[in-house]
Amino acid sequence: MYTTRPSQYTLLRPAMGVYMIGAKGGGMQVRSTRRAFGGVKFRHCYKDYKVDPFFKYRRIPPPPQPSLTAPPPPPPPQPPQQPMASQLLEHNRFLESEVNRLKSVLIAEQGAKQIEIQRNQMINNEMRNVTMQRENFSKRCNQMMNERRQLIDKQTELANKVSTLDAENRTLREEKTSGEQSVEAKNEVRK
């Protein structure tokens, strides 16, 4: 024996073998009987049904589940927690160590930059010295080339003088030989 409850309804027809016997607790009690042809007794649960004035049954929909229809309510806002003195001191020490580390890194970078600047200056000085030495060597090379050309010219001139002297020497020898021959011929004639 079951009792219905009031809610929003949908019109339905009464089931076979069900009859109403009276009201109880604001609802209607329903019993099951044997069916006319099957001879089997069915017990129908009609706790979700209610009888309207026209003796028709209305179905009560199941209550909505809040977990499926609406998102869970947000947690209540918590007041902001104030940091403790030990946390502040630890954070302050961390910040000081970070500042010291960054200062040391900056000093190291500045030192490396200064070393690079000095190396660049030394390299520039060496390049200037090498450039000056190259200019001096080029000047010396030009001077030596000029001296070589002068020596070649002198050598050519001396070779020309030697060849002329050789020609003159040959001429003088020929003249000497012809003179001696003429003198010998004269001496032979006198004898």
mmCIF file of C-alpha atoms in Angstrom:
data_model
loop_
_atom_site.group_PDB
_atom_site.id
_atom_site.type_symbol
_atom_site.label_atom_id
_atom_site.label_comp_id
_atom_site.label_asym_id
_atom_site.label_seq_id
_atom_site.Cartn_x
_atom_site.Cartn_y
_atom_site.Cartn_z
ATOM 1 C CA MET A 1 0.000 0.000 0.000
ATOM 2 C CA TYR A 2 1.524 3.306 -1.135
ATOM 3 C CA THR A 3 0.644 6.987 -0.797
ATOM 4 C CA THR A 4 1.037 9.697 -3.436
ATOM 5 C CA ARG A 5 2.391 13.220 -2.908
ATOM 6 C CA PRO A 6 1.450 16.571 -4.498
ATOM 7 C CA SER A 7 3.735 18.083 -7.160
ATOM 8 C CA GLN A 8 3.693 19.179 -10.832
ATOM 9 C CA TYR A 9 1.787 16.568 -12.827
ATOM 10 C CA THR A 10 1.402 15.009 -16.266
ATOM 11 C CA LEU A 11 -1.992 13.501 -17.186
ATOM 12 C CA LEU A 12 -1.953 9.723 -17.430
ATOM 13 C CA ARG A 13 -4.673 7.086 -17.686
ATOM 14 C CA PRO A 14 -5.318 4.781 -14.705
ATOM 15 C CA ALA A 15 -3.673 1.365 -14.871
ATOM 16 C CA MET A 16 -5.682 -1.821 -15.171
ATOM 17 C CA GLY A 17 -6.639 -3.509 -11.933
ATOM 18 C CA VAL A 18 -6.111 -0.463 -9.698
ATOM 19 C CA TYR A 19 -8.783 1.061 -7.534
ATOM 20 C CA MET A 20 -8.860 3.864 -4.966
ATOM 21 C CA ILE A 21 -9.858 3.129 -1.393
ATOM 22 C CA GLY A 22 -9.546 6.534 0.282
ATOM 23 C CA ALA A 23 -7.313 9.431 1.190
ATOM 24 C CA LYS A 24 -4.460 9.363 3.628
ATOM 25 C CA GLY A 25 -2.010 12.119 4.501
ATOM 26 C CA GLY A 26 -3.106 14.442 1.722
ATOM 27 C CA GLY A 27 -2.793 11.739 -0.949
ATOM 28 C CA MET A 28 -4.677 8.723 -2.279
ATOM 29 C CA GLN A 29 -4.020 5.122 -1.276
ATOM 30 C CA VAL A 30 -3.829 2.667 -4.184
ATOM 31 C CA ARG A 31 -4.043 -1.106 -4.137
ATOM 32 C CA SER A 32 -3.348 -3.683 -6.821
ATOM 33 C CA THR A 33 -5.776 -6.458 -7.793
ATOM 34 C CA ARG A 34 -5.588 -9.567 -9.911
ATOM 35 C CA ARG A 35 -5.868 -9.015 -13.629
ATOM 36 C CA ALA A 36 -8.922 -10.332 -15.389
ATOM 37 C CA PHE A 37 -7.189 -12.717 -17.814
ATOM 38 C CA GLY A 38 -3.760 -13.494 -16.410
ATOM 39 C CA GLY A 39 -4.761 -14.469 -12.909
ATOM 40 C CA VAL A 40 -1.452 -13.027 -11.643
ATOM 41 C CA LYS A 41 -1.420 -10.484 -8.890
ATOM 42 C CA PHE A 42 0.664 -7.382 -9.735
ATOM 43 C CA ARG A 43 1.637 -4.880 -7.131
ATOM 44 C CA HIS A 44 2.001 -1.437 -8.720
ATOM 45 C CA CYS A 45 3.916 1.297 -6.933
ATOM 46 C CA TYR A 46 1.872 4.477 -7.312
ATOM 47 C CA LYS A 47 3.657 6.665 -4.832
ATOM 48 C CA ASP A 48 4.522 9.028 -7.744
ATOM 49 C CA TYR A 49 0.889 9.299 -8.906
ATOM 50 C CA LYS A 50 -1.986 11.443 -7.714
ATOM 51 C CA VAL A 51 -5.658 11.398 -8.723
ATOM 52 C CA ASP A 52 -7.160 14.573 -10.239
ATOM 53 C CA PRO A 53 -10.910 15.493 -9.996
ATOM 54 C CA PHE A 54 -11.543 13.563 -13.248
ATOM 55 C CA PHE A 55 -10.021 10.365 -11.779
ATOM 56 C CA LYS A 56 -6.929 10.496 -13.990
ATOM 57 C CA TYR A 57 -3.459 9.971 -12.704
ATOM 58 C CA ARG A 58 -0.710 12.561 -12.940
ATOM 59 C CA ARG A 59 2.979 11.733 -12.770
ATOM 60 C CA ILE A 60 5.289 13.634 -10.437
ATOM 61 C CA PRO A 61 8.653 14.336 -12.128
ATOM 62 C CA PRO A 62 11.733 13.439 -10.087
ATOM 63 C CA PRO A 63 13.295 16.308 -8.161
ATOM 64 C CA PRO A 64 16.211 17.975 -9.984
ATOM 65 C CA GLN A 65 19.661 16.948 -8.908
ATOM 66 C CA PRO A 66 21.674 20.005 -7.993
ATOM 67 C CA SER A 67 24.945 18.300 -8.936
ATOM 68 C CA LEU A 68 23.781 17.939 -12.575
ATOM 69 C CA THR A 69 21.717 21.091 -13.115
ATOM 70 C CA ALA A 70 23.769 23.785 -11.380
ATOM 71 C CA PRO A 71 27.489 24.172 -10.727
ATOM 72 C CA PRO A 72 28.631 23.736 -7.142
ATOM 73 C CA PRO A 73 28.536 26.913 -5.114
ATOM 74 C CA PRO A 74 31.856 28.722 -4.933
ATOM 75 C CA PRO A 75 33.769 28.430 -1.685
ATOM 76 C CA PRO A 76 33.331 31.323 0.685
ATOM 77 C CA PRO A 77 35.977 34.010 0.250
ATOM 78 C CA GLN A 78 38.791 33.654 2.693
ATOM 79 C CA PRO A 79 40.287 36.733 4.277
ATOM 80 C CA PRO A 80 43.799 37.537 3.008
ATOM 81 C CA GLN A 81 46.424 36.038 5.220
ATOM 82 C CA GLN A 82 48.873 38.503 6.636
ATOM 83 C CA PRO A 83 52.500 37.357 6.221
ATOM 84 C CA MET A 84 54.307 36.501 9.395
ATOM 85 C CA ALA A 85 57.437 38.304 10.553
ATOM 86 C CA SER A 86 59.603 35.226 9.950
ATOM 87 C CA GLN A 87 58.313 34.967 6.386
ATOM 88 C CA LEU A 88 59.056 38.659 5.815
ATOM 89 C CA LEU A 89 62.578 38.252 7.216
ATOM 90 C CA GLU A 90 63.207 35.198 5.056
ATOM 91 C CA HIS A 91 61.901 37.002 1.974
ATOM 92 C CA ASN A 92 64.060 40.020 2.841
ATOM 93 C CA ARG A 93 67.151 37.802 3.180
ATOM 94 C CA PHE A 94 66.355 36.161 -0.148
ATOM 95 C CA LEU A 95 66.009 39.560 -1.840
ATOM 96 C CA GLU A 96 69.285 40.778 -0.292
ATOM 97 C CA SER A 97 71.129 37.663 -1.463
ATOM 98 C CA GLU A 98 69.628 38.094 -4.932
ATOM 99 C CA VAL A 99 70.716 41.758 -5.000
ATOM 100 C CA ASN A 100 74.243 40.794 -3.917
ATOM 101 C CA ARG A 101 74.368 38.074 -6.561
ATOM 102 C CA LEU A 102 73.231 40.492 -9.265
ATOM 103 C CA LYS A 103 75.801 43.060 -8.082
ATOM 104 C CA SER A 104 78.582 40.474 -8.285
ATOM 105 C CA VAL A 105 77.393 39.433 -11.741
ATOM 106 C CA LEU A 106 77.334 43.085 -12.825
ATOM 107 C CA ILE A 107 80.832 43.692 -11.439
ATOM 108 C CA ALA A 108 82.116 40.579 -13.210
ATOM 109 C CA GLU A 109 80.523 41.686 -16.479
ATOM 110 C CA GLN A 110 81.988 45.186 -16.096
ATOM 111 C CA GLY A 111 85.427 43.679 -15.400
ATOM 112 C CA ALA A 112 85.147 41.432 -18.440
ATOM 113 C CA LYS A 113 84.038 44.426 -20.515
ATOM 114 C CA GLN A 114 87.007 46.479 -19.264
ATOM 115 C CA ILE A 115 89.367 43.613 -20.108
ATOM 116 C CA GLU A 116 87.865 43.391 -23.593
ATOM 117 C CA ILE A 117 88.292 47.164 -24.033
ATOM 118 C CA GLN A 118 91.963 46.922 -22.995
ATOM 119 C CA ARG A 119 92.525 43.986 -25.341
ATOM 120 C CA ASN A 120 90.914 45.923 -28.179
ATOM 121 C CA GLN A 121 93.162 48.895 -27.438
ATOM 122 C CA MET A 122 96.244 46.654 -27.412
ATOM 123 C CA ILE A 123 95.191 45.038 -30.681
ATOM 124 C CA ASN A 124 94.592 48.471 -32.234
ATOM 125 C CA ASN A 125 98.038 49.627 -31.074
ATOM 126 C CA GLU A 126 99.622 46.489 -32.512
ATOM 127 C CA MET A 127 97.772 47.045 -35.776
ATOM 128 C CA ARG A 128 99.032 50.633 -35.910
ATOM 129 C CA ASN A 129 102.581 49.459 -35.195
ATOM 130 C CA VAL A 130 102.340 46.773 -37.857
ATOM 131 C CA THR A 131 100.963 49.329 -40.313
ATOM 132 C CA MET A 132 103.847 51.685 -39.564
ATOM 133 C CA GLN A 133 106.355 48.847 -39.931
ATOM 134 C CA ARG A 134 104.785 47.852 -43.228
ATOM 135 C CA GLU A 135 105.046 51.432 -44.464
ATOM 136 C CA ASN A 136 108.701 51.563 -43.364
ATOM 137 C CA PHE A 137 109.408 48.236 -45.056
ATOM 138 C CA SER A 138 107.701 49.416 -48.227
ATOM 139 C CA LYS A 139 109.787 52.598 -48.178
ATOM 140 C CA ARG A 140 112.963 50.585 -47.592
ATOM 141 C CA CYS A 141 111.975 48.189 -50.370
ATOM 142 C CA ASN A 142 111.430 51.110 -52.748
ATOM 143 C CA GLN A 143 114.824 52.532 -51.805
ATOM 144 C CA MET A 144 116.509 49.177 -52.368
ATOM 145 C CA MET A 145 114.773 48.821 -55.729
ATOM 146 C CA ASN A 146 116.030 52.272 -56.715
ATOM 147 C CA GLU A 147 119.549 51.368 -55.592
ATOM 148 C CA ARG A 148 119.336 48.107 -57.540
ATOM 149 C CA ARG A 149 118.263 49.971 -60.667
ATOM 150 C CA GLN A 150 121.131 52.403 -60.160
ATOM 151 C CA LEU A 151 123.580 49.523 -59.734
ATOM 152 C CA ILE A 152 122.231 47.872 -62.861
ATOM 153 C CA ASP A 153 122.674 51.130 -64.739
ATOM 154 C CA LYS A 154 126.225 51.462 -63.422
ATOM 155 C CA GLN A 155 126.951 47.854 -64.324
ATOM 156 C CA THR A 156 125.689 48.464 -67.840
ATOM 157 C CA GLU A 157 127.750 51.619 -68.103
ATOM 158 C CA LEU A 158 130.889 49.855 -66.850
ATOM 159 C CA ALA A 159 130.286 46.967 -69.224
ATOM 160 C CA ASN A 160 130.062 49.447 -72.076
ATOM 161 C CA LYS A 161 133.302 51.103 -70.913
ATOM 162 C CA VAL A 162 135.026 47.723 -70.673
ATOM 163 C CA SER A 163 133.920 46.817 -74.178
ATOM 164 C CA THR A 164 135.192 50.148 -75.544
ATOM 165 C CA LEU A 165 138.494 49.694 -73.686
ATOM 166 C CA ASP A 166 138.815 46.202 -75.101
ATOM 167 C CA ALA A 167 138.239 47.577 -78.568
ATOM 168 C CA GLU A 168 140.819 50.297 -78.005
ATOM 169 C CA ASN A 169 143.263 47.745 -76.613
ATOM 170 C CA ARG A 170 142.842 45.550 -79.646
ATOM 171 C CA THR A 171 143.330 48.583 -81.898
ATOM 172 C CA LEU A 172 146.502 49.581 -80.032
ATOM 173 C CA ARG A 173 147.880 46.046 -80.206
ATOM 174 C CA GLU A 174 147.191 45.927 -83.905
ATOM 175 C CA GLU A 175 148.921 49.280 -84.352
ATOM 176 C CA LYS A 176 151.832 48.087 -82.224
ATOM 177 C CA THR A 177 152.140 44.909 -84.243
ATOM 178 C CA SER A 178 152.026 46.786 -87.541
ATOM 179 C CA GLY A 179 154.620 49.310 -86.241
ATOM 180 C CA GLU A 180 156.981 46.554 -85.153
ATOM 181 C CA GLN A 181 156.616 44.844 -88.472
ATOM 182 C CA SER A 182 157.376 48.080 -90.318
ATOM 183 C CA VAL A 183 160.455 48.691 -88.124
ATOM 184 C CA GLU A 184 161.743 45.170 -88.756
ATOM 185 C CA ALA A 185 161.219 45.631 -92.465
ATOM 186 C CA LYS A 186 163.206 48.887 -92.408
ATOM 187 C CA ASN A 187 166.033 47.269 -90.454
ATOM 188 C CA GLU A 188 166.245 44.422 -92.917
ATOM 189 C CA VAL A 189 166.382 46.873 -95.812
ATOM 190 C CA ARG A 190 169.288 48.779 -94.216
ATOM 191 C CA LYS A 191 171.280 45.648 -93.848
#
